[in-house]
Amino acid sequence: MDIKQLPNFEKELRGMREAVGEMLSRFRDLHSPIRESQARMPEASKQLRKVNDQTEAAASRVLDVAEALSDRDTVLINKLCDAAKIAETNACTELAGRITDCRELAELNQNDSFAIMEALQFQDITSQQLAHTMDLLHDIEVRMDVLMAMMDGDGEASQRLVNSDAGNTQKSYDPNAEFAVGKSGQADVDSLISSLKSGG
Amino acid sequence: MSDLKILAVDDSPTMRRIIVNTLKRAGYEDVTEASDGKDALAKMQIDSFNFVITDWNMPNMDGLTFVNKLRGDPQTAKLPILMVTTRSVKDDIISALKAGVNNYVVKPFTPDTIKEKINDVLANI
Protein backbone atom coordinates (compact mmCIF):
# COMPACT_ATOMS: atom_id res chain seq x y z
CA MET A 1 0.00 0.00 0.00
CA ASP A 2 1.29 3.44 -0.90
CA ILE A 3 1.86 5.49 2.28
CA LYS A 4 0.55 8.58 0.51
CA GLN A 5 -2.83 6.94 0.24
CA LEU A 6 -3.23 6.85 4.05
CA PRO A 7 -6.11 9.05 5.22
CA ASN A 8 -4.99 12.54 6.32
CA PHE A 9 -1.35 11.77 5.39
CA GLU A 10 -0.61 15.20 4.03
CA LYS A 11 -2.35 16.88 6.96
CA GLU A 12 -0.33 14.80 9.47
CA LEU A 13 2.89 15.57 7.64
CA ARG A 14 2.14 19.28 7.64
CA GLY A 15 1.39 19.10 11.36
CA MET A 16 4.68 17.39 12.06
CA ARG A 17 6.59 19.96 10.03
CA GLU A 18 4.93 22.77 11.98
CA ALA A 19 5.79 21.04 15.28
CA VAL A 20 9.45 20.66 14.25
CA GLY A 21 9.49 24.28 13.11
CA GLU A 22 8.06 25.34 16.49
CA MET A 23 10.71 23.30 18.33
CA LEU A 24 13.50 24.85 16.27
CA SER A 25 12.12 28.29 16.95
CA ARG A 26 12.11 27.59 20.70
CA PHE A 27 15.69 26.29 20.48
CA ARG A 28 16.64 29.53 18.75
CA ASP A 29 14.92 31.51 21.52
CA LEU A 30 16.96 29.58 24.09
CA HIS A 31 20.20 30.11 22.20
CA SER A 32 20.86 33.74 23.21
CA PRO A 33 20.11 33.41 26.96
CA ILE A 34 22.29 30.28 27.18
CA ARG A 35 25.12 32.00 25.30
CA GLU A 36 24.83 35.04 27.61
CA SER A 37 24.86 32.87 30.73
CA GLN A 38 27.85 30.95 29.43
CA ALA A 39 29.72 34.20 28.75
CA ARG A 40 29.21 35.21 32.42
CA MET A 41 30.77 32.07 33.84
CA PRO A 42 34.44 33.16 33.53
CA GLU A 43 33.51 36.45 35.24
CA ALA A 44 31.94 34.54 38.16
CA SER A 45 35.10 32.43 38.52
CA LYS A 46 37.24 35.57 38.37
CA GLN A 47 35.19 37.16 41.16
CA LEU A 48 35.55 34.06 43.32
CA ARG A 49 39.32 34.08 42.75
CA LYS A 50 39.36 37.71 43.90
CA VAL A 51 37.41 36.78 47.06
CA ASN A 52 39.94 34.04 47.75
CA ASP A 53 42.94 36.36 47.19
CA GLN A 54 41.43 39.02 49.43
CA THR A 55 40.62 36.65 52.30
CA GLU A 56 44.16 35.21 51.96
CA ALA A 57 45.61 38.72 52.21
CA ALA A 58 43.36 39.56 55.18
CA ALA A 59 44.24 36.30 56.95
CA SER A 60 47.92 37.02 56.39
CA ARG A 61 47.52 40.54 57.87
CA VAL A 62 45.68 39.17 60.93
CA LEU A 63 48.48 36.60 61.34
CA ASP A 64 51.08 39.41 61.22
CA VAL A 65 49.28 41.23 64.02
CA ALA A 66 48.66 38.10 66.11
CA GLU A 67 52.33 37.09 65.80
CA ALA A 68 53.49 40.60 66.77
CA LEU A 69 51.13 40.60 69.80
CA SER A 70 52.37 37.18 70.85
CA ASP A 71 56.04 38.20 70.49
CA ARG A 72 55.47 41.36 72.55
CA ASP A 73 53.63 39.28 75.16
CA THR A 74 56.63 36.96 75.42
CA VAL A 75 58.89 39.95 76.16
CA LEU A 76 56.34 41.36 78.61
CA ILE A 77 55.90 38.03 80.43
CA ASN A 78 59.69 37.65 80.82
CA LYS A 79 60.05 41.22 82.11
CA LEU A 80 57.19 40.76 84.57
CA CYS A 81 58.76 37.50 85.80
CA ASP A 82 62.02 39.36 86.43
CA ALA A 83 60.18 42.23 88.12
CA ALA A 84 58.27 39.84 90.40
CA LYS A 85 61.56 38.20 91.43
CA ILE A 86 63.11 41.59 92.23
CA ALA A 87 60.03 42.56 94.25
CA GLU A 88 60.21 39.30 96.20
CA THR A 89 63.94 39.73 96.81
CA ASN A 90 63.22 43.16 98.28
CA ALA A 91 60.42 41.77 100.42
CA CYS A 92 57.75 43.75 98.52
CA THR A 93 55.21 40.92 98.75
CA GLU A 94 52.18 42.95 97.72
CA LEU A 95 53.98 44.43 94.71
CA ALA A 96 55.21 40.95 93.70
CA GLY A 97 51.62 39.68 93.86
CA ARG A 98 50.38 42.49 91.64
CA ILE A 99 53.16 41.92 89.14
CA THR A 100 52.26 38.23 89.05
CA ASP A 101 48.62 39.19 88.38
CA CYS A 102 49.80 41.33 85.45
CA ARG A 103 51.95 38.45 84.15
CA GLU A 104 48.94 36.13 84.25
CA LEU A 105 46.93 38.66 82.24
CA ALA A 106 49.74 38.88 79.68
CA GLU A 107 49.73 35.08 79.45
CA LEU A 108 45.96 35.13 78.83
CA ASN A 109 46.49 37.72 76.08
CA GLN A 110 49.14 35.51 74.51
CA ASN A 111 46.81 32.50 74.62
CA ASP A 112 44.18 34.60 72.85
CA SER A 113 46.73 35.54 70.16
CA PHE A 114 47.36 31.85 69.57
CA ALA A 115 43.59 31.23 69.48
CA ILE A 116 43.31 33.88 66.73
CA MET A 117 46.07 32.14 64.72
CA GLU A 118 44.35 28.79 65.22
CA ALA A 119 40.99 30.19 64.00
CA LEU A 120 42.67 31.44 60.81
CA GLN A 121 42.66 27.86 59.56
CA PHE A 122 39.30 28.85 58.10
CA GLN A 123 41.28 30.38 55.19
CA ASP A 124 42.64 27.01 54.04
CA ILE A 125 39.19 25.42 54.31
CA THR A 126 37.23 28.19 52.56
CA SER A 127 39.84 28.42 49.79
CA GLN A 128 39.29 24.71 49.09
CA GLN A 129 35.51 25.26 49.07
CA LEU A 130 35.96 28.18 46.64
CA ALA A 131 38.26 26.10 44.42
CA HIS A 132 35.55 23.44 44.30
CA THR A 133 32.93 26.06 43.35
CA MET A 134 35.20 27.45 40.60
CA ASP A 135 35.68 23.94 39.27
CA LEU A 136 31.90 23.39 39.22
CA LEU A 137 31.42 26.68 37.36
CA HIS A 138 34.04 25.65 34.82
CA ASP A 139 32.29 22.32 34.38
CA ILE A 140 28.94 24.05 33.78
CA GLU A 141 30.61 26.40 31.29
CA VAL A 142 32.03 23.46 29.31
CA ARG A 143 28.65 21.68 29.32
CA MET A 144 26.86 24.83 28.13
CA ASP A 145 29.45 25.24 25.38
CA VAL A 146 28.79 21.67 24.25
CA LEU A 147 25.02 22.22 24.39
CA MET A 148 25.37 25.35 22.25
CA ALA A 149 27.56 23.55 19.73
CA MET A 150 25.06 20.68 19.52
CA MET A 151 22.23 23.17 18.94
CA ASP A 152 24.35 24.67 16.15
CA GLY A 153 24.60 21.22 14.57
CA ASP A 154 28.14 20.28 15.64
CA GLY A 155 27.98 16.47 15.76
CA GLU A 156 31.36 16.10 17.49
CA ALA A 157 30.58 18.51 20.33
CA SER A 158 29.84 15.81 22.91
CA GLN A 159 33.38 14.45 22.44
CA ARG A 160 34.71 17.72 23.85
CA LEU A 161 32.80 17.02 27.06
CA VAL A 162 34.40 13.58 27.32
CA ASN A 163 37.86 15.12 26.74
CA SER A 164 37.18 17.82 29.30
CA ASP A 165 36.16 15.26 31.95
CA ALA A 166 39.21 13.12 31.20
CA GLY A 167 41.55 16.04 31.90
CA ASN A 168 39.82 16.94 35.12
CA THR A 169 40.81 14.13 37.47
CA GLN A 170 43.63 15.74 39.51
CA LYS A 171 42.20 18.06 42.18
CA SER A 172 44.38 20.12 44.48
CA TYR A 173 41.50 20.70 46.91
CA ASP A 174 39.22 18.63 49.07
CA PRO A 175 35.61 19.09 47.84
CA ASN A 176 34.34 18.01 51.28
CA ALA A 177 36.51 20.41 53.33
CA GLU A 178 34.55 21.70 56.33
CA PHE A 179 35.52 23.95 59.22
CA ALA A 180 33.21 22.14 61.63
CA VAL A 181 34.94 18.75 61.24
CA GLY A 182 37.79 19.65 63.66
CA LYS A 183 37.49 18.35 67.19
CA SER A 184 34.78 15.69 66.78
CA GLY A 185 36.40 14.59 63.50
CA GLN A 186 39.78 14.03 65.17
CA ALA A 187 38.23 11.74 67.79
CA ASP A 188 36.66 9.65 64.98
CA VAL A 189 39.99 9.55 63.11
CA ASP A 190 41.86 8.47 66.26
CA SER A 191 39.36 5.73 66.96
CA LEU A 192 39.54 4.47 63.34
CA ILE A 193 43.36 4.47 63.40
CA SER A 194 43.53 2.57 66.67
CA SER A 195 41.03 -0.01 65.42
CA LEU A 196 43.02 -0.42 62.16
CA LYS A 197 46.31 -0.72 64.05
CA SER A 198 44.87 -3.32 66.37
CA GLY A 199 43.73 -5.29 63.31
CA GLY A 200 40.04 -4.36 63.56
CA MET B 1 63.43 23.08 73.04
CA SER B 2 63.53 20.05 70.73
CA ASP B 3 66.29 19.11 68.28
CA LEU B 4 63.71 17.81 65.82
CA LYS B 5 64.21 19.14 62.29
CA ILE B 6 60.75 19.35 60.75
CA LEU B 7 59.66 19.82 57.12
CA ALA B 8 56.13 21.30 56.95
CA VAL B 9 54.44 20.81 53.55
CA ASP B 10 51.24 22.70 52.70
CA ASP B 11 50.16 24.72 49.66
CA SER B 12 48.36 27.35 51.75
CA PRO B 13 50.78 30.07 52.96
CA THR B 14 48.42 30.90 55.85
CA MET B 15 48.29 27.25 56.89
CA ARG B 16 52.10 26.95 56.78
CA ARG B 17 52.46 29.95 59.08
CA ILE B 18 49.87 28.50 61.48
CA ILE B 19 51.71 25.16 61.52
CA VAL B 20 55.08 26.87 62.07
CA ASN B 21 53.63 28.97 64.93
CA THR B 22 51.99 25.91 66.48
CA LEU B 23 55.24 23.95 66.29
CA LYS B 24 57.29 26.81 67.75
CA ARG B 25 54.85 27.11 70.62
CA ALA B 26 55.27 23.37 71.22
CA GLY B 27 59.06 23.83 71.37
CA TYR B 28 59.94 22.82 67.80
CA GLU B 29 61.96 25.76 66.50
CA ASP B 30 63.67 24.18 63.49
CA VAL B 31 60.95 24.11 60.84
CA THR B 32 61.37 24.40 57.06
CA GLU B 33 58.39 25.09 54.79
CA ALA B 34 57.54 23.56 51.40
CA SER B 35 54.54 24.43 49.21
CA ASP B 36 53.84 20.95 47.74
CA GLY B 37 55.31 17.46 47.42
CA LYS B 38 57.61 18.44 44.58
CA ASP B 39 58.99 21.42 46.49
CA ALA B 40 59.40 19.21 49.57
CA LEU B 41 61.42 16.60 47.64
CA ALA B 42 63.64 19.39 46.26
CA LYS B 43 64.24 20.72 49.80
CA MET B 44 65.05 17.21 50.99
CA GLN B 45 67.78 17.01 48.35
CA ILE B 46 69.65 19.91 49.93
CA ASP B 47 68.83 19.37 53.60
CA SER B 48 67.96 16.48 55.87
CA PHE B 49 64.92 16.32 58.14
CA ASN B 50 63.87 13.90 60.84
CA PHE B 51 60.13 14.61 60.78
CA VAL B 52 57.65 15.49 58.02
CA ILE B 53 54.23 17.10 58.38
CA THR B 54 52.31 17.09 55.11
CA ASP B 55 48.96 18.19 53.71
CA TRP B 56 47.15 15.91 51.22
CA ASN B 57 45.53 18.15 48.57
CA MET B 58 48.26 20.17 46.89
CA PRO B 59 49.10 21.16 43.29
CA ASN B 60 52.09 19.69 41.39
CA MET B 61 52.47 16.73 43.75
CA ASP B 62 49.84 15.80 46.32
CA GLY B 63 50.60 14.53 49.81
CA LEU B 64 49.78 10.89 49.11
CA THR B 65 52.14 10.74 46.10
CA PHE B 66 54.79 12.49 48.20
CA VAL B 67 54.40 9.92 51.01
CA ASN B 68 54.59 7.06 48.49
CA LYS B 69 57.82 8.53 47.09
CA LEU B 70 59.33 8.85 50.56
CA ARG B 71 58.38 5.29 51.47
CA GLY B 72 59.79 4.03 48.17
CA ASP B 73 63.21 5.52 48.86
CA PRO B 74 65.36 3.47 51.30
CA GLN B 75 66.79 6.71 52.75
CA THR B 76 63.37 8.03 53.78
CA ALA B 77 61.43 4.78 54.11
CA LYS B 78 61.27 5.11 57.89
CA LEU B 79 61.06 8.89 58.19
CA PRO B 80 58.22 9.82 60.61
CA ILE B 81 55.32 11.38 58.68
CA LEU B 82 52.27 13.11 60.09
CA MET B 83 49.50 13.89 57.60
CA VAL B 84 47.50 17.07 58.38
CA THR B 85 44.53 17.45 56.06
CA THR B 86 40.85 18.39 55.75
CA ARG B 87 40.09 14.89 54.42
CA SER B 88 38.25 12.96 57.09
CA VAL B 89 36.56 10.24 55.02
CA LYS B 90 37.32 6.72 56.27
CA ASP B 91 38.67 5.48 52.91
CA ASP B 92 41.09 8.43 52.72
CA ILE B 93 42.46 7.68 56.18
CA ILE B 94 42.93 4.03 55.23
CA SER B 95 44.70 5.06 51.99
CA ALA B 96 47.02 7.39 53.91
CA LEU B 97 47.90 4.69 56.45
CA LYS B 98 48.50 2.18 53.65
CA ALA B 99 50.79 4.69 51.94
CA GLY B 100 52.79 4.80 55.15
CA VAL B 101 51.86 7.85 57.21
CA ASN B 102 52.55 7.35 60.91
CA ASN B 103 49.58 9.36 62.10
CA TYR B 104 46.78 11.55 60.81
CA VAL B 105 45.41 14.92 61.94
CA VAL B 106 42.24 16.44 60.56
CA LYS B 107 42.01 20.21 59.97
CA PRO B 108 41.12 22.44 61.69
CA PHE B 109 43.43 21.15 64.41
CA THR B 110 44.27 22.36 67.89
CA PRO B 111 47.89 22.91 69.00
CA ASP B 112 47.40 20.18 71.60
CA THR B 113 46.44 17.67 68.88
CA ILE B 114 49.57 18.43 66.83
CA LYS B 115 51.79 18.16 69.91
CA GLU B 116 50.12 14.92 71.01
CA LYS B 117 50.44 13.30 67.56
CA ILE B 118 54.10 14.30 67.15
CA ASN B 119 54.86 12.77 70.57
CA ASP B 120 52.83 9.70 69.67
CA VAL B 121 54.71 9.20 66.38
CA LEU B 122 58.09 9.71 68.04
CA ALA B 123 57.19 7.27 70.82
CA ASN B 124 56.25 4.56 68.34
CA ILE B 125 59.20 4.61 65.90
CSV table of C-alpha atoms in Angstrom, one decimal:
chain,number,residue,atom,x,y,z
A,1,MET,CA,0.0,0.0,0.0
A,2,ASP,CA,1.3,3.4,-0.9
A,3,ILE,CA,1.9,5.5,2.3
A,4,LYS,CA,0.5,8.6,0.5
A,5,GLN,CA,-2.8,6.9,0.2
A,6,LEU,CA,-3.2,6.8,4.1
A,7,PRO,CA,-6.1,9.0,5.2
A,8,ASN,CA,-5.0,12.5,6.3
A,9,PHE,CA,-1.4,11.8,5.4
A,10,GLU,CA,-0.6,15.2,4.0
A,11,LYS,CA,-2.4,16.9,7.0
A,12,GLU,CA,-0.3,14.8,9.5
A,13,LEU,CA,2.9,15.6,7.6
A,14,ARG,CA,2.1,19.3,7.6
A,15,GLY,CA,1.4,19.1,11.4
A,16,MET,CA,4.7,17.4,12.1
A,17,ARG,CA,6.6,20.0,10.0
A,18,GLU,CA,4.9,22.8,12.0
A,19,ALA,CA,5.8,21.0,15.3
A,20,VAL,CA,9.5,20.7,14.3
A,21,GLY,CA,9.5,24.3,13.1
A,22,GLU,CA,8.1,25.3,16.5
A,23,MET,CA,10.7,23.3,18.3
A,24,LEU,CA,13.5,24.9,16.3
A,25,SER,CA,12.1,28.3,16.9
A,26,ARG,CA,12.1,27.6,20.7
A,27,PHE,CA,15.7,26.3,20.5
A,28,ARG,CA,16.6,29.5,18.7
A,29,ASP,CA,14.9,31.5,21.5
A,30,LEU,CA,17.0,29.6,24.1
A,31,HIS,CA,20.2,30.1,22.2
A,32,SER,CA,20.9,33.7,23.2
A,33,PRO,CA,20.1,33.4,27.0
A,34,ILE,CA,22.3,30.3,27.2
A,35,ARG,CA,25.1,32.0,25.3
A,36,GLU,CA,24.8,35.0,27.6
A,37,SER,CA,24.9,32.9,30.7
A,38,GLN,CA,27.9,31.0,29.4
A,39,ALA,CA,29.7,34.2,28.8
A,40,ARG,CA,29.2,35.2,32.4
A,41,MET,CA,30.8,32.1,33.8
A,42,PRO,CA,34.4,33.2,33.5
A,43,GLU,CA,33.5,36.5,35.2
A,44,ALA,CA,31.9,34.5,38.2
A,45,SER,CA,35.1,32.4,38.5
A,46,LYS,CA,37.2,35.6,38.4
A,47,GLN,CA,35.2,37.2,41.2
A,48,LEU,CA,35.5,34.1,43.3
A,49,ARG,CA,39.3,34.1,42.7
A,50,LYS,CA,39.4,37.7,43.9
A,51,VAL,CA,37.4,36.8,47.1
A,52,ASN,CA,39.9,34.0,47.8
A,53,ASP,CA,42.9,36.4,47.2
A,54,GLN,CA,41.4,39.0,49.4
A,55,THR,CA,40.6,36.7,52.3
A,56,GLU,CA,44.2,35.2,52.0
A,57,ALA,CA,45.6,38.7,52.2
A,58,ALA,CA,43.4,39.6,55.2
A,59,ALA,CA,44.2,36.3,57.0
A,60,SER,CA,47.9,37.0,56.4
A,61,ARG,CA,47.5,40.5,57.9
A,62,VAL,CA,45.7,39.2,60.9
A,63,LEU,CA,48.5,36.6,61.3
A,64,ASP,CA,51.1,39.4,61.2
A,65,VAL,CA,49.3,41.2,64.0
A,66,ALA,CA,48.7,38.1,66.1
A,67,GLU,CA,52.3,37.1,65.8
A,68,ALA,CA,53.5,40.6,66.8
A,69,LEU,CA,51.1,40.6,69.8
A,70,SER,CA,52.4,37.2,70.9
A,71,ASP,CA,56.0,38.2,70.5
A,72,ARG,CA,55.5,41.4,72.6
A,73,ASP,CA,53.6,39.3,75.2
A,74,THR,CA,56.6,37.0,75.4
A,75,VAL,CA,58.9,40.0,76.2
A,76,LEU,CA,56.3,41.4,78.6
A,77,ILE,CA,55.9,38.0,80.4
A,78,ASN,CA,59.7,37.7,80.8
A,79,LYS,CA,60.1,41.2,82.1
A,80,LEU,CA,57.2,40.8,84.6
A,81,CYS,CA,58.8,37.5,85.8
A,82,ASP,CA,62.0,39.4,86.4
A,83,ALA,CA,60.2,42.2,88.1
A,84,ALA,CA,58.3,39.8,90.4
A,85,LYS,CA,61.6,38.2,91.4
A,86,ILE,CA,63.1,41.6,92.2
A,87,ALA,CA,60.0,42.6,94.2
A,88,GLU,CA,60.2,39.3,96.2
A,89,THR,CA,63.9,39.7,96.8
A,90,ASN,CA,63.2,43.2,98.3
A,91,ALA,CA,60.4,41.8,100.4
A,92,CYS,CA,57.8,43.8,98.5
A,93,THR,CA,55.2,40.9,98.7
A,94,GLU,CA,52.2,43.0,97.7
A,95,LEU,CA,54.0,44.4,94.7
A,96,ALA,CA,55.2,41.0,93.7
A,97,GLY,CA,51.6,39.7,93.9
A,98,ARG,CA,50.4,42.5,91.6
A,99,ILE,CA,53.2,41.9,89.1
A,100,THR,CA,52.3,38.2,89.0
A,101,ASP,CA,48.6,39.2,88.4
A,102,CYS,CA,49.8,41.3,85.4
A,103,ARG,CA,52.0,38.4,84.1
A,104,GLU,CA,48.9,36.1,84.2
A,105,LEU,CA,46.9,38.7,82.2
A,106,ALA,CA,49.7,38.9,79.7
A,107,GLU,CA,49.7,35.1,79.4
A,108,LEU,CA,46.0,35.1,78.8
A,109,ASN,CA,46.5,37.7,76.1
A,110,GLN,CA,49.1,35.5,74.5
A,111,ASN,CA,46.8,32.5,74.6
A,112,ASP,CA,44.2,34.6,72.9
A,113,SER,CA,46.7,35.5,70.2
A,114,PHE,CA,47.4,31.9,69.6
A,115,ALA,CA,43.6,31.2,69.5
A,116,ILE,CA,43.3,33.9,66.7
A,117,MET,CA,46.1,32.1,64.7
A,118,GLU,CA,44.3,28.8,65.2
A,119,ALA,CA,41.0,30.2,64.0
A,120,LEU,CA,42.7,31.4,60.8
A,121,GLN,CA,42.7,27.9,59.6
A,122,PHE,CA,39.3,28.9,58.1
A,123,GLN,CA,41.3,30.4,55.2
A,124,ASP,CA,42.6,27.0,54.0
A,125,ILE,CA,39.2,25.4,54.3
A,126,THR,CA,37.2,28.2,52.6
A,127,SER,CA,39.8,28.4,49.8
A,128,GLN,CA,39.3,24.7,49.1
A,129,GLN,CA,35.5,25.3,49.1
A,130,LEU,CA,36.0,28.2,46.6
A,131,ALA,CA,38.3,26.1,44.4
A,132,HIS,CA,35.6,23.4,44.3
A,133,THR,CA,32.9,26.1,43.4
A,134,MET,CA,35.2,27.5,40.6
A,135,ASP,CA,35.7,23.9,39.3
A,136,LEU,CA,31.9,23.4,39.2
A,137,LEU,CA,31.4,26.7,37.4
A,138,HIS,CA,34.0,25.7,34.8
A,139,ASP,CA,32.3,22.3,34.4
A,140,ILE,CA,28.9,24.1,33.8
A,141,GLU,CA,30.6,26.4,31.3
A,142,VAL,CA,32.0,23.5,29.3
A,143,ARG,CA,28.6,21.7,29.3
A,144,MET,CA,26.9,24.8,28.1
A,145,ASP,CA,29.4,25.2,25.4
A,146,VAL,CA,28.8,21.7,24.2
A,147,LEU,CA,25.0,22.2,24.4
A,148,MET,CA,25.4,25.4,22.2
A,149,ALA,CA,27.6,23.6,19.7
A,150,MET,CA,25.1,20.7,19.5
A,151,MET,CA,22.2,23.2,18.9
A,152,ASP,CA,24.4,24.7,16.1
A,153,GLY,CA,24.6,21.2,14.6
A,154,ASP,CA,28.1,20.3,15.6
A,155,GLY,CA,28.0,16.5,15.8
A,156,GLU,CA,31.4,16.1,17.5
A,157,ALA,CA,30.6,18.5,20.3
A,158,SER,CA,29.8,15.8,22.9
A,159,GLN,CA,33.4,14.4,22.4
A,160,ARG,CA,34.7,17.7,23.9
A,161,LEU,CA,32.8,17.0,27.1
A,162,VAL,CA,34.4,13.6,27.3
A,163,ASN,CA,37.9,15.1,26.7
A,164,SER,CA,37.2,17.8,29.3
A,165,ASP,CA,36.2,15.3,32.0
A,166,ALA,CA,39.2,13.1,31.2
A,167,GLY,CA,41.6,16.0,31.9
A,168,ASN,CA,39.8,16.9,35.1
A,169,THR,CA,40.8,14.1,37.5
A,170,GLN,CA,43.6,15.7,39.5
A,171,LYS,CA,42.2,18.1,42.2
A,172,SER,CA,44.4,20.1,44.5
A,173,TYR,CA,41.5,20.7,46.9
A,174,ASP,CA,39.2,18.6,49.1
A,175,PRO,CA,35.6,19.1,47.8
A,176,ASN,CA,34.3,18.0,51.3
A,177,ALA,CA,36.5,20.4,53.3
A,178,GLU,CA,34.6,21.7,56.3
A,179,PHE,CA,35.5,23.9,59.2
A,180,ALA,CA,33.2,22.1,61.6
A,181,VAL,CA,34.9,18.8,61.2
A,182,GLY,CA,37.8,19.6,63.7
A,183,LYS,CA,37.5,18.3,67.2
A,184,SER,CA,34.8,15.7,66.8
A,185,GLY,CA,36.4,14.6,63.5
A,186,GLN,CA,39.8,14.0,65.2
A,187,ALA,CA,38.2,11.7,67.8
A,188,ASP,CA,36.7,9.6,65.0
A,189,VAL,CA,40.0,9.6,63.1
A,190,ASP,CA,41.9,8.5,66.3
A,191,SER,CA,39.4,5.7,67.0
A,192,LEU,CA,39.5,4.5,63.3
A,193,ILE,CA,43.4,4.5,63.4
A,194,SER,CA,43.5,2.6,66.7
A,195,SER,CA,41.0,0.0,65.4
A,196,LEU,CA,43.0,-0.4,62.2
A,197,LYS,CA,46.3,-0.7,64.0
A,198,SER,CA,44.9,-3.3,66.4
A,199,GLY,CA,43.7,-5.3,63.3
A,200,GLY,CA,40.0,-4.4,63.6
B,1,MET,CA,63.4,23.1,73.0
B,2,SER,CA,63.5,20.0,70.7
B,3,ASP,CA,66.3,19.1,68.3
B,4,LEU,CA,63.7,17.8,65.8
B,5,LYS,CA,64.2,19.1,62.3
B,6,ILE,CA,60.7,19.4,60.7
B,7,LEU,CA,59.7,19.8,57.1
B,8,ALA,CA,56.1,21.3,57.0
B,9,VAL,CA,54.4,20.8,53.5
B,10,ASP,CA,51.2,22.7,52.7
B,11,ASP,CA,50.2,24.7,49.7
B,12,SER,CA,48.4,27.3,51.8
B,13,PRO,CA,50.8,30.1,53.0
B,14,THR,CA,48.4,30.9,55.8
B,15,MET,CA,48.3,27.3,56.9
B,16,ARG,CA,52.1,27.0,56.8
B,17,ARG,CA,52.5,29.9,59.1
B,18,ILE,CA,49.9,28.5,61.5
B,19,ILE,CA,51.7,25.2,61.5
B,20,VAL,CA,55.1,26.9,62.1
B,21,ASN,CA,53.6,29.0,64.9
B,22,THR,CA,52.0,25.9,66.5
B,23,LEU,CA,55.2,24.0,66.3
B,24,LYS,CA,57.3,26.8,67.8
B,25,ARG,CA,54.9,27.1,70.6
B,26,ALA,CA,55.3,23.4,71.2
B,27,GLY,CA,59.1,23.8,71.4
B,28,TYR,CA,59.9,22.8,67.8
B,29,GLU,CA,62.0,25.8,66.5
B,30,ASP,CA,63.7,24.2,63.5
B,31,VAL,CA,60.9,24.1,60.8
B,32,THR,CA,61.4,24.4,57.1
B,33,GLU,CA,58.4,25.1,54.8
B,34,ALA,CA,57.5,23.6,51.4
B,35,SER,CA,54.5,24.4,49.2
B,36,ASP,CA,53.8,20.9,47.7
B,37,GLY,CA,55.3,17.5,47.4
B,38,LYS,CA,57.6,18.4,44.6
B,39,ASP,CA,59.0,21.4,46.5
B,40,ALA,CA,59.4,19.2,49.6
B,41,LEU,CA,61.4,16.6,47.6
B,42,ALA,CA,63.6,19.4,46.3
B,43,LYS,CA,64.2,20.7,49.8
B,44,MET,CA,65.0,17.2,51.0
B,45,GLN,CA,67.8,17.0,48.3
B,46,ILE,CA,69.7,19.9,49.9
B,47,ASP,CA,68.8,19.4,53.6
B,48,SER,CA,68.0,16.5,55.9
B,49,PHE,CA,64.9,16.3,58.1
B,50,ASN,CA,63.9,13.9,60.8
B,51,PHE,CA,60.1,14.6,60.8
B,52,VAL,CA,57.6,15.5,58.0
B,53,ILE,CA,54.2,17.1,58.4
B,54,THR,CA,52.3,17.1,55.1
B,55,ASP,CA,49.0,18.2,53.7
B,56,TRP,CA,47.1,15.9,51.2
B,57,ASN,CA,45.5,18.2,48.6
B,58,MET,CA,48.3,20.2,46.9
B,59,PRO,CA,49.1,21.2,43.3
B,60,ASN,CA,52.1,19.7,41.4
B,61,MET,CA,52.5,16.7,43.7
B,62,ASP,CA,49.8,15.8,46.3
B,63,GLY,CA,50.6,14.5,49.8
B,64,LEU,CA,49.8,10.9,49.1
B,65,THR,CA,52.1,10.7,46.1
B,66,PHE,CA,54.8,12.5,48.2
B,67,VAL,CA,54.4,9.9,51.0
B,68,ASN,CA,54.6,7.1,48.5
B,69,LYS,CA,57.8,8.5,47.1
B,70,LEU,CA,59.3,8.8,50.6
B,71,ARG,CA,58.4,5.3,51.5
B,72,GLY,CA,59.8,4.0,48.2
B,73,ASP,CA,63.2,5.5,48.9
B,74,PRO,CA,65.4,3.5,51.3
B,75,GLN,CA,66.8,6.7,52.8
B,76,THR,CA,63.4,8.0,53.8
B,77,ALA,CA,61.4,4.8,54.1
B,78,LYS,CA,61.3,5.1,57.9
B,79,LEU,CA,61.1,8.9,58.2
B,80,PRO,CA,58.2,9.8,60.6
B,81,ILE,CA,55.3,11.4,58.7
B,82,LEU,CA,52.3,13.1,60.1
B,83,MET,CA,49.5,13.9,57.6
B,84,VAL,CA,47.5,17.1,58.4
B,85,THR,CA,44.5,17.4,56.1
B,86,THR,CA,40.9,18.4,55.8
B,87,ARG,CA,40.1,14.9,54.4
B,88,SER,CA,38.2,13.0,57.1
B,89,VAL,CA,36.6,10.2,55.0
B,90,LYS,CA,37.3,6.7,56.3
B,91,ASP,CA,38.7,5.5,52.9
B,92,ASP,CA,41.1,8.4,52.7
B,93,ILE,CA,42.5,7.7,56.2
B,94,ILE,CA,42.9,4.0,55.2
B,95,SER,CA,44.7,5.1,52.0
B,96,ALA,CA,47.0,7.4,53.9
B,97,LEU,CA,47.9,4.7,56.5
B,98,LYS,CA,48.5,2.2,53.6
B,99,ALA,CA,50.8,4.7,51.9
B,100,GLY,CA,52.8,4.8,55.2
B,101,VAL,CA,51.9,7.9,57.2
B,102,ASN,CA,52.6,7.3,60.9
B,103,ASN,CA,49.6,9.4,62.1
B,104,TYR,CA,46.8,11.5,60.8
B,105,VAL,CA,45.4,14.9,61.9
B,106,VAL,CA,42.2,16.4,60.6
B,107,LYS,CA,42.0,20.2,60.0
B,108,PRO,CA,41.1,22.4,61.7
B,109,PHE,CA,43.4,21.2,64.4
B,110,THR,CA,44.3,22.4,67.9
B,111,PRO,CA,47.9,22.9,69.0
B,112,ASP,CA,47.4,20.2,71.6
B,113,THR,CA,46.4,17.7,68.9
B,114,ILE,CA,49.6,18.4,66.8
B,115,LYS,CA,51.8,18.2,69.9
B,116,GLU,CA,50.1,14.9,71.0
B,117,LYS,CA,50.4,13.3,67.6
B,118,ILE,CA,54.1,14.3,67.1
B,119,ASN,CA,54.9,12.8,70.6
B,120,ASP,CA,52.8,9.7,69.7
B,121,VAL,CA,54.7,9.2,66.4
B,122,LEU,CA,58.1,9.7,68.0
B,123,ALA,CA,57.2,7.3,70.8
B,124,ASN,CA,56.3,4.6,68.3
B,125,ILE,CA,59.2,4.6,65.9
